[in-house]
Short mmCIF file of C-alpha atoms in Angstrom, two decimals:
data_model
loop_
_atom_site.label_atom_id
_atom_site.label_comp_id
_atom_site.label_asym_id
_atom_site.label_seq_id
_atom_site.Cartn_x
_atom_site.Cartn_y
_atom_site.Cartn_z
CA UNK R 22 -14.52 19.69 3.15
CA UNK R 23 -17.55 18.10 3.41
CA UNK R 24 -20.74 18.16 5.76
CA UNK R 25 -23.44 16.12 6.00
CA UNK R 26 -27.14 16.66 5.08
CA UNK R 27 -29.23 14.88 7.61
CA UNK R 28 -32.69 14.61 5.53
CA UNK R 29 -31.00 13.07 2.19
CA UNK R 30 -27.43 11.68 4.28
CA UNK R 31 -25.29 12.77 1.48
CA UNK R 32 -22.22 14.66 1.69
CA UNK R 33 -22.10 18.41 0.66
CA UNK R 34 -19.16 20.47 -0.22
CA UNK R 35 -18.71 23.28 2.28
CA UNK R 36 -15.86 26.20 2.26
CA UNK R 37 -14.38 28.37 5.01
CA UNK R 38 -13.40 31.59 4.43
CA UNK R 39 -12.40 34.95 5.97
CA UNK R 40 -15.48 37.10 6.76
CA UNK R 41 -16.12 40.29 4.96
CA UNK R 42 -17.56 43.21 6.49
CA UNK R 43 -20.86 43.33 4.62
CA UNK R 44 -21.32 40.16 6.47
CA UNK R 45 -21.93 41.49 9.67
CA UNK R 46 -25.33 42.87 8.33
CA UNK R 47 -26.15 39.78 6.78
CA UNK R 48 -25.68 37.63 10.21
CA UNK R 49 -27.62 40.31 12.46
CA UNK R 50 -30.40 40.25 9.87
CA UNK R 51 -30.45 36.00 9.24
CA UNK R 52 -31.49 36.24 13.27
CA UNK R 53 -29.82 32.38 13.31
CA UNK R 54 -26.95 33.68 15.36
CA UNK R 55 -27.25 34.67 19.15
CA UNK R 56 -23.54 36.18 19.50
CA UNK R 57 -22.80 39.26 18.94
CA UNK R 58 -20.20 38.78 16.05
CA UNK R 59 -19.54 42.38 15.49
CA UNK R 60 -17.83 42.55 18.68
CA UNK R 61 -15.21 40.33 16.82
CA UNK R 62 -14.53 42.60 14.02
CA UNK R 63 -10.79 43.44 14.75
CA UNK R 64 -9.98 39.61 15.03
CA UNK R 65 -9.54 36.79 12.65
CA UNK R 66 -13.26 35.70 12.15
CA UNK R 67 -14.02 32.91 9.43
CA UNK R 68 -17.35 31.39 8.13
CA UNK R 69 -18.41 28.46 6.96
CA UNK R 70 -21.18 28.27 3.93
CA UNK R 71 -21.99 25.72 1.29
CA UNK R 72 -19.99 25.71 -2.03
CA UNK R 73 -22.88 26.48 -4.05
CA UNK R 74 -24.63 29.44 -1.78
CA UNK R 75 -23.65 32.53 0.54
CA UNK R 76 -25.68 31.83 3.35
CA UNK R 77 -23.66 31.42 6.50
CA UNK R 78 -23.77 28.30 8.57
CA UNK R 79 -21.32 28.66 10.89
CA UNK R 80 -18.59 30.98 12.61
CA UNK R 81 -15.21 31.12 14.29
CA UNK R 82 -13.16 33.58 15.91
CA UNK R 83 -9.42 32.20 16.55
CA UNK R 84 -6.44 34.24 17.89
CA UNK R 85 -2.99 32.45 17.00
CA UNK R 86 -0.14 33.32 19.80
CA UNK R 87 2.66 32.20 17.45
CA UNK R 88 5.48 33.61 19.50
CA UNK R 89 8.48 31.32 20.93
CA UNK R 90 6.95 30.58 24.48
CA UNK R 91 3.40 30.94 24.06
CA UNK R 92 2.68 28.91 20.08
CA UNK R 93 -0.97 28.44 20.82
CA UNK R 94 -4.14 29.13 18.96
CA UNK R 95 -6.85 30.35 21.01
CA UNK R 96 -10.67 29.69 20.00
CA UNK R 97 -12.24 32.66 21.30
CA UNK R 98 -15.77 31.61 19.78
CA UNK R 99 -17.75 29.02 17.60
CA UNK R 100 -21.10 29.25 16.76
CA UNK R 101 -23.27 26.84 14.43
CA UNK R 102 -26.54 28.71 13.03
CA UNK R 103 -29.80 27.89 14.81
CA UNK R 104 -31.30 25.80 11.91
CA UNK R 105 -28.43 23.32 12.18
CA UNK R 106 -28.43 23.08 16.28
CA UNK R 107 -30.13 20.67 18.56
CA UNK R 108 -32.12 17.54 17.49
CA UNK R 109 -34.04 19.06 14.50
CA UNK R 110 -30.92 19.96 12.67
CA UNK R 111 -30.53 19.94 8.65
CA UNK R 112 -26.75 19.79 8.91
CA UNK R 113 -24.25 17.87 10.90
CA UNK R 114 -20.41 18.70 11.12
CA UNK R 115 -20.43 22.40 11.01
CA UNK R 116 -18.75 22.87 14.42
CA UNK R 117 -16.20 19.72 13.40
CA UNK R 118 -15.48 21.74 10.50
CA UNK R 119 -14.91 24.90 12.07
CA UNK R 120 -12.81 23.39 14.86
CA UNK R 121 -10.79 21.51 12.49
CA UNK R 122 -9.82 24.65 10.35
CA UNK R 123 -8.85 26.11 13.49
CA UNK R 124 -6.54 23.12 13.96
CA UNK R 125 -4.85 23.67 10.66
CA UNK R 126 -4.38 27.50 11.20
CA UNK R 127 -2.61 26.51 14.35
CA UNK R 128 -0.24 24.46 12.41
CA UNK R 129 0.00 27.07 9.42
CA UNK R 130 0.80 30.18 12.00
CA UNK R 131 3.31 28.72 13.87
CA UNK R 132 1.04 27.41 16.64
CA UNK R 133 2.43 24.06 16.48
CA UNK R 134 -1.24 22.20 16.49
CA UNK R 135 -2.05 23.65 19.87
CA UNK R 136 -5.17 24.65 20.64
CA UNK R 137 -6.96 26.29 23.56
CA UNK R 138 -10.22 27.41 24.58
CA UNK R 139 -12.45 28.16 27.71
CA UNK R 140 -15.80 26.80 27.54
CA UNK R 141 -18.81 26.52 30.19
CA UNK R 142 -19.04 22.66 31.80
CA UNK R 143 -21.36 21.62 29.48
CA UNK R 144 -19.71 22.29 26.45
CA UNK R 145 -16.46 21.47 27.50
CA UNK R 146 -17.65 17.91 28.35
CA UNK R 147 -18.82 17.75 24.72
CA UNK R 148 -15.60 19.04 23.59
CA UNK R 149 -13.74 16.50 25.52
CA UNK R 150 -16.04 13.29 24.55
CA UNK R 151 -16.46 14.73 20.48
CA UNK R 152 -13.26 16.15 19.81
CA UNK R 153 -11.00 14.89 22.33
CA UNK R 154 -10.02 18.10 23.93
CA UNK R 155 -8.36 17.75 27.69
CA UNK R 156 -9.06 19.76 30.36
CA UNK R 157 -6.17 21.59 32.00
CA UNK R 158 -7.87 23.48 34.74
CA UNK R 159 -10.98 25.01 36.07
CA UNK R 160 -11.81 28.70 36.11
CA UNK R 161 -14.84 27.79 38.36
CA UNK R 162 -18.24 29.63 37.14
CA UNK R 163 -16.27 30.75 34.52
CA UNK R 164 -15.54 27.90 32.58
CA UNK R 165 -13.03 25.14 31.97
CA UNK R 166 -9.85 25.63 30.14
CA UNK R 167 -9.39 22.84 27.38
CA UNK R 168 -6.27 22.05 25.28
CA UNK R 169 -6.22 19.99 21.67
CA UNK R 170 -2.60 18.97 21.20
CA UNK R 171 -0.71 18.75 17.89
CA UNK R 172 -1.65 14.96 17.62
CA UNK R 173 -5.50 15.32 18.72
CA UNK R 174 -5.74 18.21 16.35
CA UNK R 175 -4.26 16.27 13.57
CA UNK R 176 -6.98 13.79 13.77
CA UNK R 177 -9.45 16.26 13.99
CA UNK R 178 -8.00 17.51 10.57
CA UNK R 179 -7.78 14.12 9.00
CA UNK R 180 -11.63 13.33 10.13
CA UNK R 181 -13.26 16.83 9.22
CA UNK R 182 -11.07 18.52 6.34
CA UNK R 183 -9.54 15.31 4.94
CA UNK L 24 -30.00 39.73 28.97
CA UNK L 25 -26.11 38.80 28.88
CA UNK L 26 -25.41 35.86 26.46
CA UNK L 27 -23.34 33.58 29.13
CA UNK L 28 -26.47 33.88 31.38
CA UNK L 29 -28.66 32.99 27.94
CA UNK L 30 -26.02 29.83 27.24
CA UNK L 31 -26.53 28.77 30.83
CA UNK L 32 -30.31 28.70 30.73
CA UNK L 33 -29.98 26.38 27.64
CA UNK L 34 -29.56 22.68 27.74
CA UNK L 35 -26.17 20.70 26.58
CA UNK L 36 -28.36 19.54 23.48
CA UNK L 37 -29.49 23.12 22.96
CA UNK L 38 -26.19 24.80 23.34
CA UNK L 39 -24.67 21.95 21.14
CA UNK L 40 -21.24 22.80 20.10
CA UNK L 41 -21.48 26.66 20.03
CA UNK L 42 -19.54 28.17 22.75
CA UNK L 43 -18.30 31.86 23.82
CA UNK L 44 -15.00 32.84 25.92
CA UNK L 45 -16.17 34.21 28.98
CA UNK L 46 -16.03 38.21 29.80
CA UNK L 47 -13.00 38.35 31.61
CA UNK L 48 -11.45 41.15 33.61
CA UNK L 49 -7.87 42.14 32.20
CA UNK L 50 -6.59 40.43 35.29
CA UNK L 51 -8.34 37.18 34.43
CA UNK L 52 -7.13 37.27 30.68
CA UNK L 53 -3.76 37.84 31.63
CA UNK L 54 -3.74 34.90 34.12
CA UNK L 55 -5.69 32.52 31.24
CA UNK L 56 -2.89 33.54 28.74
CA UNK L 57 -0.51 32.70 31.36
CA UNK L 58 -2.02 29.40 32.32
CA UNK L 59 -2.17 28.36 28.66
CA UNK L 60 1.03 29.27 28.39
CA UNK L 61 2.62 27.39 31.15
CA UNK L 62 0.53 24.01 29.93
CA UNK L 63 1.98 25.20 26.40
CA UNK L 64 5.41 24.71 27.80
CA UNK L 65 4.78 21.51 29.48
CA UNK L 66 3.58 20.20 26.34
CA UNK L 67 7.19 21.37 24.29
CA UNK L 68 9.20 19.63 27.09
CA UNK L 69 6.99 16.55 26.71
CA UNK L 70 7.31 16.50 22.57
CA UNK L 71 10.34 14.16 21.19
CA UNK L 72 12.32 15.17 18.33
CA UNK L 73 10.08 12.97 16.32
CA UNK L 74 6.83 14.95 17.27
CA UNK L 75 9.05 18.05 16.35
CA UNK L 76 9.57 16.77 13.53
CA UNK L 77 5.99 15.99 12.39
CA UNK L 78 4.66 19.44 13.32
CA UNK L 79 7.25 20.85 11.00
CA UNK L 80 6.23 18.96 8.39
CA UNK L 81 2.64 19.13 8.76
CA UNK L 82 2.85 22.77 8.84
CA UNK L 83 4.83 22.87 5.69
CA UNK L 84 2.25 20.39 3.65
CA UNK L 85 -0.50 23.04 4.84
CA UNK L 86 1.48 25.73 3.71
CA UNK L 87 1.89 24.22 0.27
CA UNK L 88 -1.81 22.98 0.05
CA UNK L 89 -2.50 26.53 0.94
CA UNK L 90 -0.75 28.32 -1.71
CA UNK L 91 -1.81 25.55 -4.45
CA UNK L 92 -5.43 26.73 -3.59
CA UNK L 93 -4.86 30.10 -3.74
CA UNK L 94 -5.57 31.79 -7.09
CA UNK L 95 -2.33 34.47 -6.49
CA UNK L 96 1.02 33.45 -7.69
CA UNK L 97 3.89 34.04 -5.76
CA UNK L 98 7.35 33.64 -7.23
CA UNK L 99 9.21 32.98 -4.28
CA UNK L 100 6.93 29.84 -3.52
CA UNK L 101 8.73 27.62 -6.32
CA UNK L 102 9.32 24.16 -6.34
CA UNK L 103 12.67 24.79 -5.17
CA UNK L 104 11.69 26.73 -2.33
CA UNK L 105 9.36 24.06 -0.91
CA UNK L 106 11.74 21.50 -1.63
CA UNK L 107 14.57 23.11 0.27
CA UNK L 108 12.29 23.60 3.01
CA UNK L 109 11.46 19.64 3.25
CA UNK L 110 15.17 19.09 3.46
CA UNK L 111 16.13 21.64 5.97
CA UNK L 112 13.02 20.90 8.33
CA UNK L 113 14.49 17.52 8.75
CA UNK L 114 17.82 19.12 9.55
CA UNK L 115 19.54 17.46 6.40
CA UNK L 116 22.39 18.56 4.23
CA UNK L 117 21.65 18.48 0.43
CA UNK L 118 24.14 16.24 -0.11
CA UNK L 119 22.75 13.62 2.48
CA UNK L 120 19.64 14.01 1.26
CA UNK L 121 20.32 13.47 -2.55
CA UNK L 122 22.13 10.56 -1.18
CA UNK L 123 18.83 9.08 0.27
CA UNK L 124 17.18 9.23 -2.58
CA UNK L 125 19.95 8.55 -4.97
CA UNK L 126 20.88 11.62 -6.99
CA UNK L 127 23.42 13.67 -7.94
CA UNK L 128 23.92 16.37 -5.16
CA UNK L 129 24.56 18.63 -8.49
CA UNK L 130 21.23 18.01 -9.90
CA UNK L 131 19.46 18.60 -6.47
CA UNK L 132 20.88 21.86 -6.27
CA UNK L 133 19.75 22.77 -9.57
CA UNK L 134 16.20 21.84 -8.83
CA UNK L 135 16.62 23.73 -5.76
CA UNK L 136 17.52 26.71 -7.40
CA UNK L 137 15.16 26.63 -10.01
CA UNK L 138 18.03 25.96 -13.03
CA UNK L 139 16.34 22.58 -13.77
CA UNK L 140 12.89 21.07 -13.38
CA UNK L 141 12.59 17.98 -11.85
CA UNK L 142 11.65 14.74 -13.73
CA UNK L 143 8.57 12.56 -13.12
CA UNK L 144 10.76 10.04 -11.37
CA UNK L 145 12.52 12.90 -9.04
CA UNK L 146 8.71 13.52 -7.82
CA UNK L 147 8.05 9.76 -7.22
CA UNK L 148 11.18 9.85 -5.35
CA UNK L 149 10.01 12.65 -3.06
CA UNK L 150 6.46 10.95 -2.16
CA UNK L 151 8.56 7.54 -1.55
CA UNK L 152 10.80 9.30 0.60
CA UNK L 153 7.79 11.25 2.84
CA UNK L 154 6.59 7.86 3.15
CA UNK L 155 3.50 9.29 1.03
CA UNK L 156 3.06 12.09 3.66
CA UNK L 157 3.74 14.63 0.43
CA UNK L 158 2.07 12.59 -2.44
CA UNK L 159 3.38 13.18 -5.57
CA UNK L 160 0.67 14.90 -6.75
CA UNK L 161 1.33 18.21 -4.39
CA UNK L 162 4.81 18.20 -5.91
CA UNK L 163 3.56 17.90 -9.59
CA UNK L 164 1.04 20.82 -8.85
CA UNK L 165 3.56 23.09 -7.78
CA UNK L 166 5.52 22.75 -11.05
CA UNK L 167 2.25 22.96 -12.92
CA UNK L 168 1.59 26.30 -11.08
CA UNK L 169 5.04 27.91 -11.65
CA UNK L 170 4.23 26.85 -15.82
CA UNK L 171 1.07 28.21 -15.81
CA UNK L 172 2.59 31.41 -14.74
CA UNK L 173 5.71 30.89 -17.36
CA UNK L 174 2.91 30.61 -20.53
CA UNK L 175 0.73 33.19 -19.18
CA UNK L 176 4.07 35.92 -19.22
CA UNK L 177 6.36 34.53 -21.62
CA UNK L 178 6.51 37.10 -24.31
CA UNK L 179 9.98 36.25 -25.65
CA UNK L 180 8.10 32.15 -27.18
CA UNK L 181 5.30 34.51 -28.33
CA UNK L 182 7.43 36.45 -30.38
CA UNK L 183 9.71 33.76 -31.45
CA UNK L 184 6.80 31.15 -32.33
CA UNK L 185 5.08 34.26 -34.19
CA UNK L 186 6.45 33.61 -37.36
CA UNK L 187 5.09 29.69 -37.57
CA UNK L 188 1.69 30.91 -37.79
CA UNK L 189 1.23 31.39 -41.18
CA UNK L 190 -2.84 31.89 -40.64
CA UNK L 191 -5.10 32.79 -37.77
CA UNK L 192 -8.81 33.46 -36.59
CA UNK L 193 -10.02 36.83 -37.77
CA UNK L 194 -11.70 37.25 -34.51
CA UNK L 195 -11.73 37.83 -30.61
CA UNK L 196 -14.23 36.49 -28.30
#
């Protein structure tokens, strides 16, 4: 998969792989991530890095529910490292690649391409406009429930991982 | 400060695409999963037979891609295994599928059971049959991965060929 270096406008090869136990220390010492990722150490957490370096650029925690009657994958958290957030970010498409990866895992694990998540209103609006997630119900101040069905998920995979 | 509070204070641009699920009580967690489940069931009812087939085939394709990119070899994941999956996921009988790609059913059976290697023509027919959703190269790479294992582990061929090598380098790197 490729992410974009916004300084040079060039595509850079990136990799998403399972997090290793020693990564938690690096995440904390880098001070580039705000979330407490150690709290997810018993769940499926993946990191995105450039092919040529070991520095972690983004993280995602997913929980597949493959049993019949469920068959959806829940994204519990996504975080892009500070240097690549906001107007001054250096690299683009990190979150897109992580979300598309979660979608691909949804197919692979028998969750039929369905992704669910709960996000605060501002982020939810962004996920709706940028990633095609649909609103399926509000949880009030806690956030919005959102879904990506297989067709939208496959579009994300084609766009970010293709 | 709790992370959720930190996040609420940020502007959408600063938040960017990062998010974390809210901290929920056990009851709220169960209610959320239940609501996801109910919505999931609603989606299931709306899916056509074609949608369900596409989902099945996408899963198969991604499994094939992951197997090919993995460094490990799994004997169960042969060319024949994935071909059988491709046919079965379409709810087709081997005989009908053989007819659709104009090959003898007994040849198809031999390929599925790894008693015979598929030809290039066969692989191209798979690509055409799948409307290029499963390109020939993905099938070819499966064969290549099998061949890699065979050539690395075939002691018999090494013993047979030994007698033909009359002279060899006298050192190892």
